[in-house]
PDB file of C-alpha atoms and ligand atoms in Angstrom:
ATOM      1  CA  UNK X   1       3.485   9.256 -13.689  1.00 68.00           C
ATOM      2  CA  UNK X   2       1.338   6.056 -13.917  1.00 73.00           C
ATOM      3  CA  UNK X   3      -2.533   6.717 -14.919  1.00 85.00           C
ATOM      4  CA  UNK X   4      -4.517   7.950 -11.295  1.00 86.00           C
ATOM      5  CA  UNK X   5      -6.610   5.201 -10.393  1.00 86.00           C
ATOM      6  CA  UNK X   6      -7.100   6.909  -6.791  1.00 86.00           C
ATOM      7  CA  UNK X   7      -9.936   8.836  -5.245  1.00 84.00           C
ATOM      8  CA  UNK X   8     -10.493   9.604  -1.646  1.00 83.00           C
ATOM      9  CA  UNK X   9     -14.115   9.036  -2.009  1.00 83.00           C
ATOM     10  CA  UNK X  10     -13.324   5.697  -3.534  1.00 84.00           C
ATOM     11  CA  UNK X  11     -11.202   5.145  -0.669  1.00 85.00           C
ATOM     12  CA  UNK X  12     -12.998   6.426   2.034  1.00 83.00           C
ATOM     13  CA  UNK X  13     -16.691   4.344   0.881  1.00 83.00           C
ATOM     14  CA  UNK X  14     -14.844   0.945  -0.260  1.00 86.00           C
ATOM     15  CA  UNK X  15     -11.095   0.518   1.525  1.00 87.00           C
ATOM     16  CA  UNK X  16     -11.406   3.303   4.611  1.00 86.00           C
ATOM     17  CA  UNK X  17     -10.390   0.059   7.126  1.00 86.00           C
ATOM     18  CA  UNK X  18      -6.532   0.411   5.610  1.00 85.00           C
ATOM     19  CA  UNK X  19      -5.632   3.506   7.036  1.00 82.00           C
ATOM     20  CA  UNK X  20      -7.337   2.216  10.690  1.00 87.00           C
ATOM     21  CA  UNK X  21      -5.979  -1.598  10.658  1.00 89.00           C
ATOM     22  CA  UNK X  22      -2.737  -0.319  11.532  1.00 94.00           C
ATOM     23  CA  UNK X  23      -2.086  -0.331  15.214  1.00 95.00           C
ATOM     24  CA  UNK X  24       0.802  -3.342  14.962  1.00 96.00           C
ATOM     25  CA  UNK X  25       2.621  -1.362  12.633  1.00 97.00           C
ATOM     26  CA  UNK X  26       2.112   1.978  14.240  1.00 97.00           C
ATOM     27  CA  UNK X  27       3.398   0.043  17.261  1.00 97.00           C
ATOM     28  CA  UNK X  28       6.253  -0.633  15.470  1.00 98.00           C
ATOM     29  CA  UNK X  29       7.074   3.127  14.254  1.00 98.00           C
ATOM     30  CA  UNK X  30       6.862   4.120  17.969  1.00 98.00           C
ATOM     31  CA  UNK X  31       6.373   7.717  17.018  1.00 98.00           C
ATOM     32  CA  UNK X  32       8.604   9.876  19.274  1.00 98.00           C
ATOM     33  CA  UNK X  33       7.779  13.478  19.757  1.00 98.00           C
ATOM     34  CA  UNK X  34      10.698  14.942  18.019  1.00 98.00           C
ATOM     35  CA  UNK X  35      10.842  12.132  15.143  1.00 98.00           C
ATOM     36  CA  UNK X  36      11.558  13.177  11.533  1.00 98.00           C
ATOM     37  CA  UNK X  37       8.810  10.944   9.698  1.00 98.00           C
ATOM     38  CA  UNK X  38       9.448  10.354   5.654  1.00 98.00           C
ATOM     39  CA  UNK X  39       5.621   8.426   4.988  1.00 98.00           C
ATOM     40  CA  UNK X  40       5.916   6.120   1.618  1.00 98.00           C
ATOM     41  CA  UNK X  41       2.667   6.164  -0.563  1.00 98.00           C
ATOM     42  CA  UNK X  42       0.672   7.977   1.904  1.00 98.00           C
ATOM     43  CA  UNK X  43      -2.420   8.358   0.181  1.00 96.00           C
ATOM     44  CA  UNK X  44      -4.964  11.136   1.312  1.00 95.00           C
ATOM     45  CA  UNK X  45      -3.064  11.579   4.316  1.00 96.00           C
ATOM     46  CA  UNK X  46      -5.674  10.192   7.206  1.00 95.00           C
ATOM     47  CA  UNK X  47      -2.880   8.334   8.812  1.00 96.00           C
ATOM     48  CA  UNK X  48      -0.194  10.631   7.872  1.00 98.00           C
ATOM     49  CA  UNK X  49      -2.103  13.127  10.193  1.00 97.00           C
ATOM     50  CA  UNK X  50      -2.208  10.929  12.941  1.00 96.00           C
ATOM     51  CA  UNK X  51       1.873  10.853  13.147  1.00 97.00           C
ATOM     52  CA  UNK X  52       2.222  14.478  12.785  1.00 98.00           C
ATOM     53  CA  UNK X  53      -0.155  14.710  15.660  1.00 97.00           C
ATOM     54  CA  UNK X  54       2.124  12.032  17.537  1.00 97.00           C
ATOM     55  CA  UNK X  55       5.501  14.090  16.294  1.00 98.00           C
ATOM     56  CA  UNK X  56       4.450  17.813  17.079  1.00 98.00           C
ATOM     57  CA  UNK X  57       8.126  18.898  17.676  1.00 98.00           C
ATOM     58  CA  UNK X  58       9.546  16.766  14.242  1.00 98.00           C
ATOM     59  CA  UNK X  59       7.806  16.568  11.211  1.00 97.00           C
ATOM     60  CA  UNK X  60       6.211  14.189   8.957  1.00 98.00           C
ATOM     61  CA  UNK X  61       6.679  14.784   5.004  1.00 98.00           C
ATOM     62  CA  UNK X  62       4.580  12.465   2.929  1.00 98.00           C
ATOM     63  CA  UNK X  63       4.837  11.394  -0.907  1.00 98.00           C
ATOM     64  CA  UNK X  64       2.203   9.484  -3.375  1.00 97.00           C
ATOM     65  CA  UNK X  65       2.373   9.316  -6.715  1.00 96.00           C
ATOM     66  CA  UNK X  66      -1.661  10.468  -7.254  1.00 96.00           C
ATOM     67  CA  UNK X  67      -2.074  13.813  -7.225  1.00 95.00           C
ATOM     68  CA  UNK X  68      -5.973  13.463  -6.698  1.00 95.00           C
ATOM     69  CA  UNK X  69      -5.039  11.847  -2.943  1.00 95.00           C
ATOM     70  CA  UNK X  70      -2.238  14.485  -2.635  1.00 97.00           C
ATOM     71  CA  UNK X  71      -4.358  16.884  -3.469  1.00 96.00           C
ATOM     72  CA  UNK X  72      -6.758  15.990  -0.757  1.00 96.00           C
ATOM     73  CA  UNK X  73      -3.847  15.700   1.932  1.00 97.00           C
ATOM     74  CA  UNK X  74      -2.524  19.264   1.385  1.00 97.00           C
ATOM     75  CA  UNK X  75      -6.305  20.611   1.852  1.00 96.00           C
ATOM     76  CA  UNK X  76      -7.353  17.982   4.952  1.00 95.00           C
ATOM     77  CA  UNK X  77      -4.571  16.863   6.784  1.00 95.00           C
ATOM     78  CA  UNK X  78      -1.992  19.188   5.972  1.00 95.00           C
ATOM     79  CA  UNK X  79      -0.634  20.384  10.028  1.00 95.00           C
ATOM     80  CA  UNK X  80       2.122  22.590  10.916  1.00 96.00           C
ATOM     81  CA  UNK X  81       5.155  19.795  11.000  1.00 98.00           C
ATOM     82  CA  UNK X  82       3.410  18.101   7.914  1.00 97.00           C
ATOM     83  CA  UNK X  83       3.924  18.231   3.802  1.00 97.00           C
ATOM     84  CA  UNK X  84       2.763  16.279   1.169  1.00 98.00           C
ATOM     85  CA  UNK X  85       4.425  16.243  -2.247  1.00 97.00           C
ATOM     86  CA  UNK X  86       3.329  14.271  -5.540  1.00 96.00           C
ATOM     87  CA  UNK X  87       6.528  12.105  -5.847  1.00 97.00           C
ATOM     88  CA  UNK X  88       6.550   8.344  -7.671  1.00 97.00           C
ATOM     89  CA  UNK X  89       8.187   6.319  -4.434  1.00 98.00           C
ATOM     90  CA  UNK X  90       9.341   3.687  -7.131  1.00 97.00           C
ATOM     91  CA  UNK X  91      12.637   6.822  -8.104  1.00 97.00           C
ATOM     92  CA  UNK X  92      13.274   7.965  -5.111  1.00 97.00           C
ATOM     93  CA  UNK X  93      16.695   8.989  -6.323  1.00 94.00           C
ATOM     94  CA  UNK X  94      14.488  11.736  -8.137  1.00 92.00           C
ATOM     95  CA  UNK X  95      13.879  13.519  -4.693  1.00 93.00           C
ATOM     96  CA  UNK X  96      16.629  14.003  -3.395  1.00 94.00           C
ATOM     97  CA  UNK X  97      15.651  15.539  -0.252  1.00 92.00           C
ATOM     98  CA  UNK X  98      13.565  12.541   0.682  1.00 96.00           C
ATOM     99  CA  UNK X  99      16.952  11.003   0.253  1.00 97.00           C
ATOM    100  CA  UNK X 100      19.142  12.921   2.334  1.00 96.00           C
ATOM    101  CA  UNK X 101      19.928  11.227   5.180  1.00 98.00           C
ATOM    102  CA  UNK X 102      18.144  13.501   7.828  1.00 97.00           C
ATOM    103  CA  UNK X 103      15.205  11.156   8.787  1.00 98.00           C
ATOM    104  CA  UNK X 104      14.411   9.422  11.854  1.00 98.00           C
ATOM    105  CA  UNK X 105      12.213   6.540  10.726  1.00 98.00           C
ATOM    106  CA  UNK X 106      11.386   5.805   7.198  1.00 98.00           C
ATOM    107  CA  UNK X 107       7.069   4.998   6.879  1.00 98.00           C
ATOM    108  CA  UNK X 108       5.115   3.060   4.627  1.00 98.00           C
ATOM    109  CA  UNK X 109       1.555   1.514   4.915  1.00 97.00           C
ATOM    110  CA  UNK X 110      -0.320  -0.756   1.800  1.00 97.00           C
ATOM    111  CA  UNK X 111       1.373   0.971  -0.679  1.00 98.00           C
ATOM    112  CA  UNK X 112       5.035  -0.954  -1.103  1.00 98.00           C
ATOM    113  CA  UNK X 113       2.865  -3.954  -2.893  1.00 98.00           C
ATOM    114  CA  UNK X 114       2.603  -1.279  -5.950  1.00 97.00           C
ATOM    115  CA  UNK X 115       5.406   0.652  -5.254  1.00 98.00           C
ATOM    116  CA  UNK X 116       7.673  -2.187  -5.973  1.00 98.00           C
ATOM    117  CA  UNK X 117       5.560  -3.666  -8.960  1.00 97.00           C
ATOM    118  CA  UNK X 118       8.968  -3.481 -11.436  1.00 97.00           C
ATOM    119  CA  UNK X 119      11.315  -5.765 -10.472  1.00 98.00           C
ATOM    120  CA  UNK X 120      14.028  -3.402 -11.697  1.00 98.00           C
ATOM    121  CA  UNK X 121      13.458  -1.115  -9.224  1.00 97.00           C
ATOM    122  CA  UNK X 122      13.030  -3.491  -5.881  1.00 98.00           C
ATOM    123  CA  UNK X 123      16.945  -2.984  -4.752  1.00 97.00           C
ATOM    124  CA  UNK X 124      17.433   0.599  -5.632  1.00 97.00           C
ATOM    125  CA  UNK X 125      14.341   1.497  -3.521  1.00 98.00           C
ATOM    126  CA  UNK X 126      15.650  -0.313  -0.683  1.00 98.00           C
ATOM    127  CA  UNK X 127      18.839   1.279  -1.182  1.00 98.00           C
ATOM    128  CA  UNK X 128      17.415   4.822  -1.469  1.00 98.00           C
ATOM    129  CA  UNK X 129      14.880   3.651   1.455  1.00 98.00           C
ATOM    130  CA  UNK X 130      18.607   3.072   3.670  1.00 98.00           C
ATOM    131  CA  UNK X 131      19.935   6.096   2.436  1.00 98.00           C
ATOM    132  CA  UNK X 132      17.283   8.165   3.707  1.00 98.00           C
ATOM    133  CA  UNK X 133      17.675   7.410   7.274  1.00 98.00           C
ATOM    134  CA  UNK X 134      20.151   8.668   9.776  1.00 98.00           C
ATOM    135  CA  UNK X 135      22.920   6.422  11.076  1.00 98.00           C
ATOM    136  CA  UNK X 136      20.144   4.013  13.678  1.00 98.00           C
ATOM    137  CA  UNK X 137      17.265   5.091  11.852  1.00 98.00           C
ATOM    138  CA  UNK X 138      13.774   2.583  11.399  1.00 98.00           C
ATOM    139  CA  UNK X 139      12.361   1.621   8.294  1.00 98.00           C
ATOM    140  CA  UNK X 140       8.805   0.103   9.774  1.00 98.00           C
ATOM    141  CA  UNK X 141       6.203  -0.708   7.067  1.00 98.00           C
ATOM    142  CA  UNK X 142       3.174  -2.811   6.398  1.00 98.00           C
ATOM    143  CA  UNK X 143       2.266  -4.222   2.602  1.00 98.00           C
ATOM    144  CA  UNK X 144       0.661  -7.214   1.205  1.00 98.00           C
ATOM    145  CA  UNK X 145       2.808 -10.282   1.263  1.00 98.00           C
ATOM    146  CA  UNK X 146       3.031 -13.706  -0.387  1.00 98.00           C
ATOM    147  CA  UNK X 147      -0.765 -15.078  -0.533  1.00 98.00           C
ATOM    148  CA  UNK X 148      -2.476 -11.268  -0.150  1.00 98.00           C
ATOM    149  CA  UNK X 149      -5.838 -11.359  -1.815  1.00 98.00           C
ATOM    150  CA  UNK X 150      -5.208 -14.230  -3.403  1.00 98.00           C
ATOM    151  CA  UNK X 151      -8.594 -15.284  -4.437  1.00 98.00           C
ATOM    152  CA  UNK X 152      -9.461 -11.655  -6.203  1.00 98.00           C
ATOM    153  CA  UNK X 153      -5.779 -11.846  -7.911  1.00 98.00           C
ATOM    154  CA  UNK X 154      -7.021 -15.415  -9.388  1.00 98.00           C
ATOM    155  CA  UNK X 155     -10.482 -14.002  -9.806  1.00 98.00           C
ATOM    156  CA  UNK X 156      -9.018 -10.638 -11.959  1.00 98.00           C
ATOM    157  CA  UNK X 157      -6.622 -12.657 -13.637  1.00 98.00           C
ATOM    158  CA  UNK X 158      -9.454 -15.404 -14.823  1.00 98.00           C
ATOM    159  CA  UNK X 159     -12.068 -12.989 -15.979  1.00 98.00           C
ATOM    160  CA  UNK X 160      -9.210 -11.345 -18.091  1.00 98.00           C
ATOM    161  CA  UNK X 161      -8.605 -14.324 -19.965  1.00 97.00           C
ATOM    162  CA  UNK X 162     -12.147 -15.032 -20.163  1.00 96.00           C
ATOM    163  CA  UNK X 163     -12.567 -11.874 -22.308  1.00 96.00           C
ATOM    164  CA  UNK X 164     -10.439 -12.184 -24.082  1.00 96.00           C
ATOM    165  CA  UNK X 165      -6.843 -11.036 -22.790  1.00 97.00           C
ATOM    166  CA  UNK X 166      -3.682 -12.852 -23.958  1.00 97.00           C
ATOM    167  CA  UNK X 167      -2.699 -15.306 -20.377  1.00 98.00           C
ATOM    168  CA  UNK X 168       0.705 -13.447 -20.660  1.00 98.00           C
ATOM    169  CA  UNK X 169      -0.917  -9.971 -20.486  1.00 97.00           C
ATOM    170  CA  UNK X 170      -3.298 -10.830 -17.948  1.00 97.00           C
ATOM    171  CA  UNK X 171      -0.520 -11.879 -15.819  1.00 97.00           C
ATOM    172  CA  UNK X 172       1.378  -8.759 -16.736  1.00 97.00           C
ATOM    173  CA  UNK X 173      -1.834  -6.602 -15.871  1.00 97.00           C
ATOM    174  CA  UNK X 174      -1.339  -7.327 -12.230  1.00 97.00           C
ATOM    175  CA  UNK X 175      -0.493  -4.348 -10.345  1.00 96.00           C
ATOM    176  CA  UNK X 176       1.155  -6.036  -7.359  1.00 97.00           C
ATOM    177  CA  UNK X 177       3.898  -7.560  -5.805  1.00 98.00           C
ATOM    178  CA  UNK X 178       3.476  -9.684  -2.659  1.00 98.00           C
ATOM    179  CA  UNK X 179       6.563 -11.298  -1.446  1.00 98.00           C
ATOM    180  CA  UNK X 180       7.382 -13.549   0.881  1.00 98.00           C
ATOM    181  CA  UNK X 181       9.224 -12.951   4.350  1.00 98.00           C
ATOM    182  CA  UNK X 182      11.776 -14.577   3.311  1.00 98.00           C
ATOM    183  CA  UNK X 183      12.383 -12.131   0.480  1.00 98.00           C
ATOM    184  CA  UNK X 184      11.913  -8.979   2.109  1.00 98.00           C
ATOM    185  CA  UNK X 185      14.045 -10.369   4.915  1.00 98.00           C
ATOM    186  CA  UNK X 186      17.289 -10.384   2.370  1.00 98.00           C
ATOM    187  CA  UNK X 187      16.061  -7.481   0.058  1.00 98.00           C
ATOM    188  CA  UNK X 188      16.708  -5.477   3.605  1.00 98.00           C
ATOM    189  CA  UNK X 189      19.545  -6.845   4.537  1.00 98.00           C
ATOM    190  CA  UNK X 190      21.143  -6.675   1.116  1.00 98.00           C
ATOM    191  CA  UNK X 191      20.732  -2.944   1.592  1.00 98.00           C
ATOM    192  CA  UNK X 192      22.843  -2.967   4.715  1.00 98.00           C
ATOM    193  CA  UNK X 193      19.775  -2.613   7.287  1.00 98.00           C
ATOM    194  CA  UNK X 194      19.765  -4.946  10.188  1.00 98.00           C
ATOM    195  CA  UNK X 195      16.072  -7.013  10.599  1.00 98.00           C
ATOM    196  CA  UNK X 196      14.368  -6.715  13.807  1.00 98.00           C
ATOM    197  CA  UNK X 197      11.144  -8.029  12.831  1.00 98.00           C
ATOM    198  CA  UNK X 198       9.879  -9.659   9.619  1.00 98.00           C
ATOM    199  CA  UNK X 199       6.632 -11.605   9.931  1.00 98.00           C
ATOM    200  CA  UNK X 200       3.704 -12.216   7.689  1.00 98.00           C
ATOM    201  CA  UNK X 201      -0.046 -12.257   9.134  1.00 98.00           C
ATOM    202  CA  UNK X 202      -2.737 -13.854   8.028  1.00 98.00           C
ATOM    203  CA  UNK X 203      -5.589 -10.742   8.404  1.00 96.00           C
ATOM    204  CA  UNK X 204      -9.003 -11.513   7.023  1.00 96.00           C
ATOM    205  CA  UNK X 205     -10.716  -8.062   6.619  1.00 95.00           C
ATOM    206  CA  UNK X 206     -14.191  -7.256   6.301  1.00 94.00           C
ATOM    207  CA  UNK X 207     -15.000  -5.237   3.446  1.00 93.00           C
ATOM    208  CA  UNK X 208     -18.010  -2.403   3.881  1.00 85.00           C
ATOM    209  CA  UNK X 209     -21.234  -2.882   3.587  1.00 79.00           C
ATOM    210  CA  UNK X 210     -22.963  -2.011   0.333  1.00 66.00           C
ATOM    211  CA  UNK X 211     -26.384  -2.605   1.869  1.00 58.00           C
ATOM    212  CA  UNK X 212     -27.796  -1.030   5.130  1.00 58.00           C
ATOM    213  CA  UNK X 213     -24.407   0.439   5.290  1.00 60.00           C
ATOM    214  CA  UNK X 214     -22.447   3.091   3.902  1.00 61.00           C
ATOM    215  CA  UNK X 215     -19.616   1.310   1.616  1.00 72.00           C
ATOM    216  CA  UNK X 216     -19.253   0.569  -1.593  1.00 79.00           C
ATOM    217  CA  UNK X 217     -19.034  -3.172  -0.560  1.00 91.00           C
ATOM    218  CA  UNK X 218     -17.195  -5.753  -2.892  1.00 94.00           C
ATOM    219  CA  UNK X 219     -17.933  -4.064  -6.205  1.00 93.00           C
ATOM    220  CA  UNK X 220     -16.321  -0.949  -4.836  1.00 93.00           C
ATOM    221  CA  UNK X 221     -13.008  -3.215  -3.491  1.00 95.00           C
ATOM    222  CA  UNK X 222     -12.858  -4.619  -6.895  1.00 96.00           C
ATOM    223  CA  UNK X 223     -13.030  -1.567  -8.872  1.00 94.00           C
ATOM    224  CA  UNK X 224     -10.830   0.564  -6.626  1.00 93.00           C
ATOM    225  CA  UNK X 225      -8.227  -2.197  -5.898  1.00 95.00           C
ATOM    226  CA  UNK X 226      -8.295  -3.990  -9.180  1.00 96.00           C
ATOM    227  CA  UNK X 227      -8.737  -0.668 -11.671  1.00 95.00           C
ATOM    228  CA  UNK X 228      -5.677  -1.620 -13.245  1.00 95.00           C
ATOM    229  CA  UNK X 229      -6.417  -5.354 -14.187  1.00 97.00           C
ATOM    230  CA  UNK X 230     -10.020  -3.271 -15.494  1.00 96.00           C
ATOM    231  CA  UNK X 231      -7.691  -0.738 -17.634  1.00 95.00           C
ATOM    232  CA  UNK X 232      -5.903  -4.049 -19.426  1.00 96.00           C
ATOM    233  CA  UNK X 233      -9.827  -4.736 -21.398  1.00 96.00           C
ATOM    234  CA  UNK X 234     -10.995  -2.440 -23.860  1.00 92.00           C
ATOM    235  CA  UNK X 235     -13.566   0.551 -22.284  1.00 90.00           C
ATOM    236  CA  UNK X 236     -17.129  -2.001 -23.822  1.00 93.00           C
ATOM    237  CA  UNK X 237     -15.927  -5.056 -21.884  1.00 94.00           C
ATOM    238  CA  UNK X 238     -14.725  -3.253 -18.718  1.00 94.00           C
ATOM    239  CA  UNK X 239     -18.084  -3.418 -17.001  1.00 95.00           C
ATOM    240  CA  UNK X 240     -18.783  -6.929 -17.622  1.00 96.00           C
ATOM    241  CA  UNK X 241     -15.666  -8.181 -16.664  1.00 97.00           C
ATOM    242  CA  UNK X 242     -15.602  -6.210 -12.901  1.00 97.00           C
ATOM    243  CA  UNK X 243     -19.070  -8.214 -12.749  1.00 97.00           C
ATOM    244  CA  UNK X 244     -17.363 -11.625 -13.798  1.00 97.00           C
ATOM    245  CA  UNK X 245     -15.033 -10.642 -11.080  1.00 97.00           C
ATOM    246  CA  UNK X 246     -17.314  -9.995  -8.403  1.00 96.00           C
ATOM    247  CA  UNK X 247     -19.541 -12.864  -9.175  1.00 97.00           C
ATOM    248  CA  UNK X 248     -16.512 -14.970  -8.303  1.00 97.00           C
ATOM    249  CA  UNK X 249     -15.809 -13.713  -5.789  1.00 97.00           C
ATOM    250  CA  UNK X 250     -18.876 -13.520  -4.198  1.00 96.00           C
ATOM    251  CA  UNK X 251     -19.534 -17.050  -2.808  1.00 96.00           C
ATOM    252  CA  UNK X 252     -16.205 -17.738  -1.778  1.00 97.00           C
ATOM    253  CA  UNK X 253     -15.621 -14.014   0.407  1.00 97.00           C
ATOM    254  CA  UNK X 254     -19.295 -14.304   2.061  1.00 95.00           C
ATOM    255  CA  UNK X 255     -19.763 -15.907   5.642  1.00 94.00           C
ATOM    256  CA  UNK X 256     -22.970 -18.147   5.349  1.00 93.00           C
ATOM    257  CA  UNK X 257     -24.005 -16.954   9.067  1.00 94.00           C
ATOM    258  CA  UNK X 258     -24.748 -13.325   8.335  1.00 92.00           C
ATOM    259  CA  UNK X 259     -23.527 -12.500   4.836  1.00 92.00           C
ATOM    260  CA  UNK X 260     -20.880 -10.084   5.683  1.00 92.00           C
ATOM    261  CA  UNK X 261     -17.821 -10.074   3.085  1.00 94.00           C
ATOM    262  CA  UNK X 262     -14.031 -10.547   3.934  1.00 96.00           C
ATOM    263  CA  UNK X 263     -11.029 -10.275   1.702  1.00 96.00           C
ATOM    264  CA  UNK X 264      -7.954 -12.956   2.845  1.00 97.00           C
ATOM    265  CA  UNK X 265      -5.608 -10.087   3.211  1.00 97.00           C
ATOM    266  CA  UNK X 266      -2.235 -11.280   4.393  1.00 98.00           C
ATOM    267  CA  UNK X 267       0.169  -8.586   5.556  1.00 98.00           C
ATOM    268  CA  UNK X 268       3.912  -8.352   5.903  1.00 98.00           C
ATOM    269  CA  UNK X 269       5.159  -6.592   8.522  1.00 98.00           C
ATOM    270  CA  UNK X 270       8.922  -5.168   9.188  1.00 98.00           C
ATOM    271  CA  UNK X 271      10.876  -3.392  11.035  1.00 98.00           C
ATOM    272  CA  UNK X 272      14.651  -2.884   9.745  1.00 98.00           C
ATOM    273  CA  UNK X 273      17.408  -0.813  11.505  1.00 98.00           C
ATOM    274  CA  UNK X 274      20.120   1.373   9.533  1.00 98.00           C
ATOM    275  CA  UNK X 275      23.418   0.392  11.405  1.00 96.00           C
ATOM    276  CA  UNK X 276      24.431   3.246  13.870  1.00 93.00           C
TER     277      UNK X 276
HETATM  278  C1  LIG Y   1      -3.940   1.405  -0.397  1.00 75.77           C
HETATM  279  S1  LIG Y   1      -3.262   3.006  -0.562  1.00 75.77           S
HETATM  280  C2  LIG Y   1      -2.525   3.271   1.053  1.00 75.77           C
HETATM  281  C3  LIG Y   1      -2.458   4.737   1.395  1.00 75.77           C
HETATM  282  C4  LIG Y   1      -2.028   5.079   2.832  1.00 75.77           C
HETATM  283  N1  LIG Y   1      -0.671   4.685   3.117  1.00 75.77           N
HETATM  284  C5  LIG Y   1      -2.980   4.497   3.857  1.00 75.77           C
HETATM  285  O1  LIG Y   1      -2.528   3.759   4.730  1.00 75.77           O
HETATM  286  O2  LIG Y   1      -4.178   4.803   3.766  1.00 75.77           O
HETATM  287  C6  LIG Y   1      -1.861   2.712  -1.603  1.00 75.77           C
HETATM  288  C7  LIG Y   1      -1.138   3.995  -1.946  1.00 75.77           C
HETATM  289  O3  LIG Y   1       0.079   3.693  -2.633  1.00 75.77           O
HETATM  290  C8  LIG Y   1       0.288   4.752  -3.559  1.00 75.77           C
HETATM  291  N2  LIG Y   1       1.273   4.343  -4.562  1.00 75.77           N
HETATM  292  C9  LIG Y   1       1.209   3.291  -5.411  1.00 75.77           C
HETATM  293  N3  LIG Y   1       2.297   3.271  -6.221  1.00 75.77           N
HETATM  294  C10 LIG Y   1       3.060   4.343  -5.846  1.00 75.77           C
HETATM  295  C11 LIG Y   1       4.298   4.869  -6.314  1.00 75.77           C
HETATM  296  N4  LIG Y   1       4.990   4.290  -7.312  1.00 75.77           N
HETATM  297  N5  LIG Y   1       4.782   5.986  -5.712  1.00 75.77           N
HETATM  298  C12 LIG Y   1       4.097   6.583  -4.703  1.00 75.77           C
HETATM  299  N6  LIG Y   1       2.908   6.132  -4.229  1.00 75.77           N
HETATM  300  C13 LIG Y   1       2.405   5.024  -4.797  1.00 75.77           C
HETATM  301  C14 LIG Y   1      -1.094   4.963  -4.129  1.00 75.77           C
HETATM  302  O4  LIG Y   1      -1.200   6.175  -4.853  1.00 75.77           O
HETATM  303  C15 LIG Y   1      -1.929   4.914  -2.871  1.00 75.77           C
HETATM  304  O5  LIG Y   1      -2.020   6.173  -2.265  1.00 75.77           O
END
C-alpha cells in the first residue's frame, strides 16, 4: 500500500465540499432501493452513507486504500447494508469479490484521478470495473479531468524544481491523472461498456475559509491535496516549498471583490452501461 497521506480531519477542515458537490453525479447513480452499490475510493465514508441510506434493501460495500479514512468509515458511517474494506482500487483483481459480477452499479467519486495514476493499470481497472457489474449494470463516476487544478499542478510542479528537484522527477511526483473525455470515452468502451454520458465541467470551487471560518483554507488544500508532490523534497525543505506553493497560488485563486479563494476544478463525469 502507497504511504497514507489521508486524514478525515484534514478532509473534513480543508476539502469537506467533495463529498457534498456531488448531486449531478448522484443523479446519475439513481440509487434504487434494492441496488447493490460497489463505492471506488470512498474515503471516510460521508457519502458512502448517504447511498446506503438511499439503498436500505441492497447494500453498499466501499473500498480505499487508507486505512486511517477506512478506519473512520467502519466507526461513523458503517449502517446495516454497508462495509468498508482497506483495498488498493488500482488491483482490483486482488478482491475478488468486488469482482464478481453481482453488482448493480459500480461508484466512484474524486478518487479515479489517483486511482489510475500508473498507466499500466488504466485498462485492467476498467476491465475489472466491467467485470464487476451484472449483465446492464452502471458504472457512474466523477474525477478530475483534462485541465483539473491546473494552476496548483503548475504551481507544485514549479516550486519542486525551484528547490531543487530534477524537472523529470517533479513531473513524476504528480499524483494524478486527468484525462480528457475523449479518453475516458474509449478507455470505456474498449472495456465493452456502452457510453451514455461523458462530459467534462468546468466547476470552480471555493475552498474554506482559514479566517473567520472554520477551514484550513488554501494552505490546508495544498498540503492535503498536494502531500505527495511535498513527500518528493527532503523533510528541511518541505515547509518552504508548500509556502512557495501557496504564495503562487495565492493571487491568481483570490477574487479581488471579497477575497474568497477558488480552485479551477474541472470534473469529468460518466455514466457507462455493461451490455445486458
Ligand atoms: C478526494 S478523496 C474522495 C473520497 C470520497 N469518494 C468522497 O467523495 O469524499 C480521494 C480518495 O481516493 C482514495 N484513493 C486514492 N488512490 C486509491 C487507490 N489506489 N485505491 C483505493 N482508493 C484510493 C483516497 O484514499 C481517498 O480516499
Amino acid at each position: 500500500m502507497a504511504k497514507d497521506h489521508w486524514s478525515s480531519a484534514a478532509y473534513n477542515s480543508a476539502a469537506n465540499f467533495v463529498p457534498q458537490l456531488t448531486s449531478k453525479v448522484v443523479a446519475y447513480l439513481d440509487v434504487q432501493p434494492t441496488d447493490h452499490i460497489l463505492d471506488l475510493g470512498c474515503g471516510d465514508g460521508t457519502l458512502t452513507y448517504q447511498l446506503a441510506a438511499a439503498a436500505p434493501q441492497g447494500r453498499v460495500l466501499g473500498l480505499d486504500n487508507s486505512a486511517s479514512f477506512i478506519s473512520t468509515a467502519q466507526e461513523k458511517h458503517t449502517t446495516p447494508n454497508s462495509t468498508y474494506r482497506h483495498v488498493d482500487c488500482s488491483k482490483l483483481s486482488s478482491c475478488p469479490d468486488a469482482i464478481d459480477g453481482s453488482w448493480d452499479k459500480v461508484f466512484s467519486n474524486a478518487a479515479m484521478h489517483w486511482i489510475l495514476r500508473d498507466p499500466s493499470i488504466r485498462h485492467p481497472f476498467f476491465a475489472d470495473v466491467h467485470k464487476a457489474l451484472k449483465p446492464g449494470g452502471k458504472f457512474v463516476f466523477e474525477q478530475g479531468g483534462a485541465g483539473n487544478v491546473a494552476e496548483a499542478h503548475a504551481a507544485a510542479i514549479s516550486a519542486l524544481i525551484h528547490a531543487g528537484v530534477p524537472v523529470a522527477e517533479a513531473y513524476e511526483a504528480s499524483p494524478w491523472f486527468f484525462p480528457s473525455p475523449d479518453w475516458m470515452r474509449g478507455a470505456l468502451e474498449k472495456a465493452g461498456f456502452e457510453v451514455e454520458v461523458c462530459e467534462l465541467e468546468y466547476r470552480p470551487t471555493k475552498l474554506t475559509a482559514e479566517s473567520g471560518g472554520s477551514g484550513a483554507g488554501l494552505e490546508g488544500w495544498v498540503r492535503l491535496m498536494c502531500a505527495q508532490f511535498l513527500d518528493a523534497v527532503e523533510d528541511g525543505k518541505r515547509d518552504a516549498v508548500a509556502r512557495e506553493i501557496c504564495t503562487v497560488l495565492e493571487p491568481v485563486v483570490t477574487r479581488g471583490e471579497d477575497g474568497s479563494r477558488w480552485m479551477g476544478y474541472c470534473r469529468l463525469r460518466a455514466v457507462a452501461r455493461k451490455k445486458a
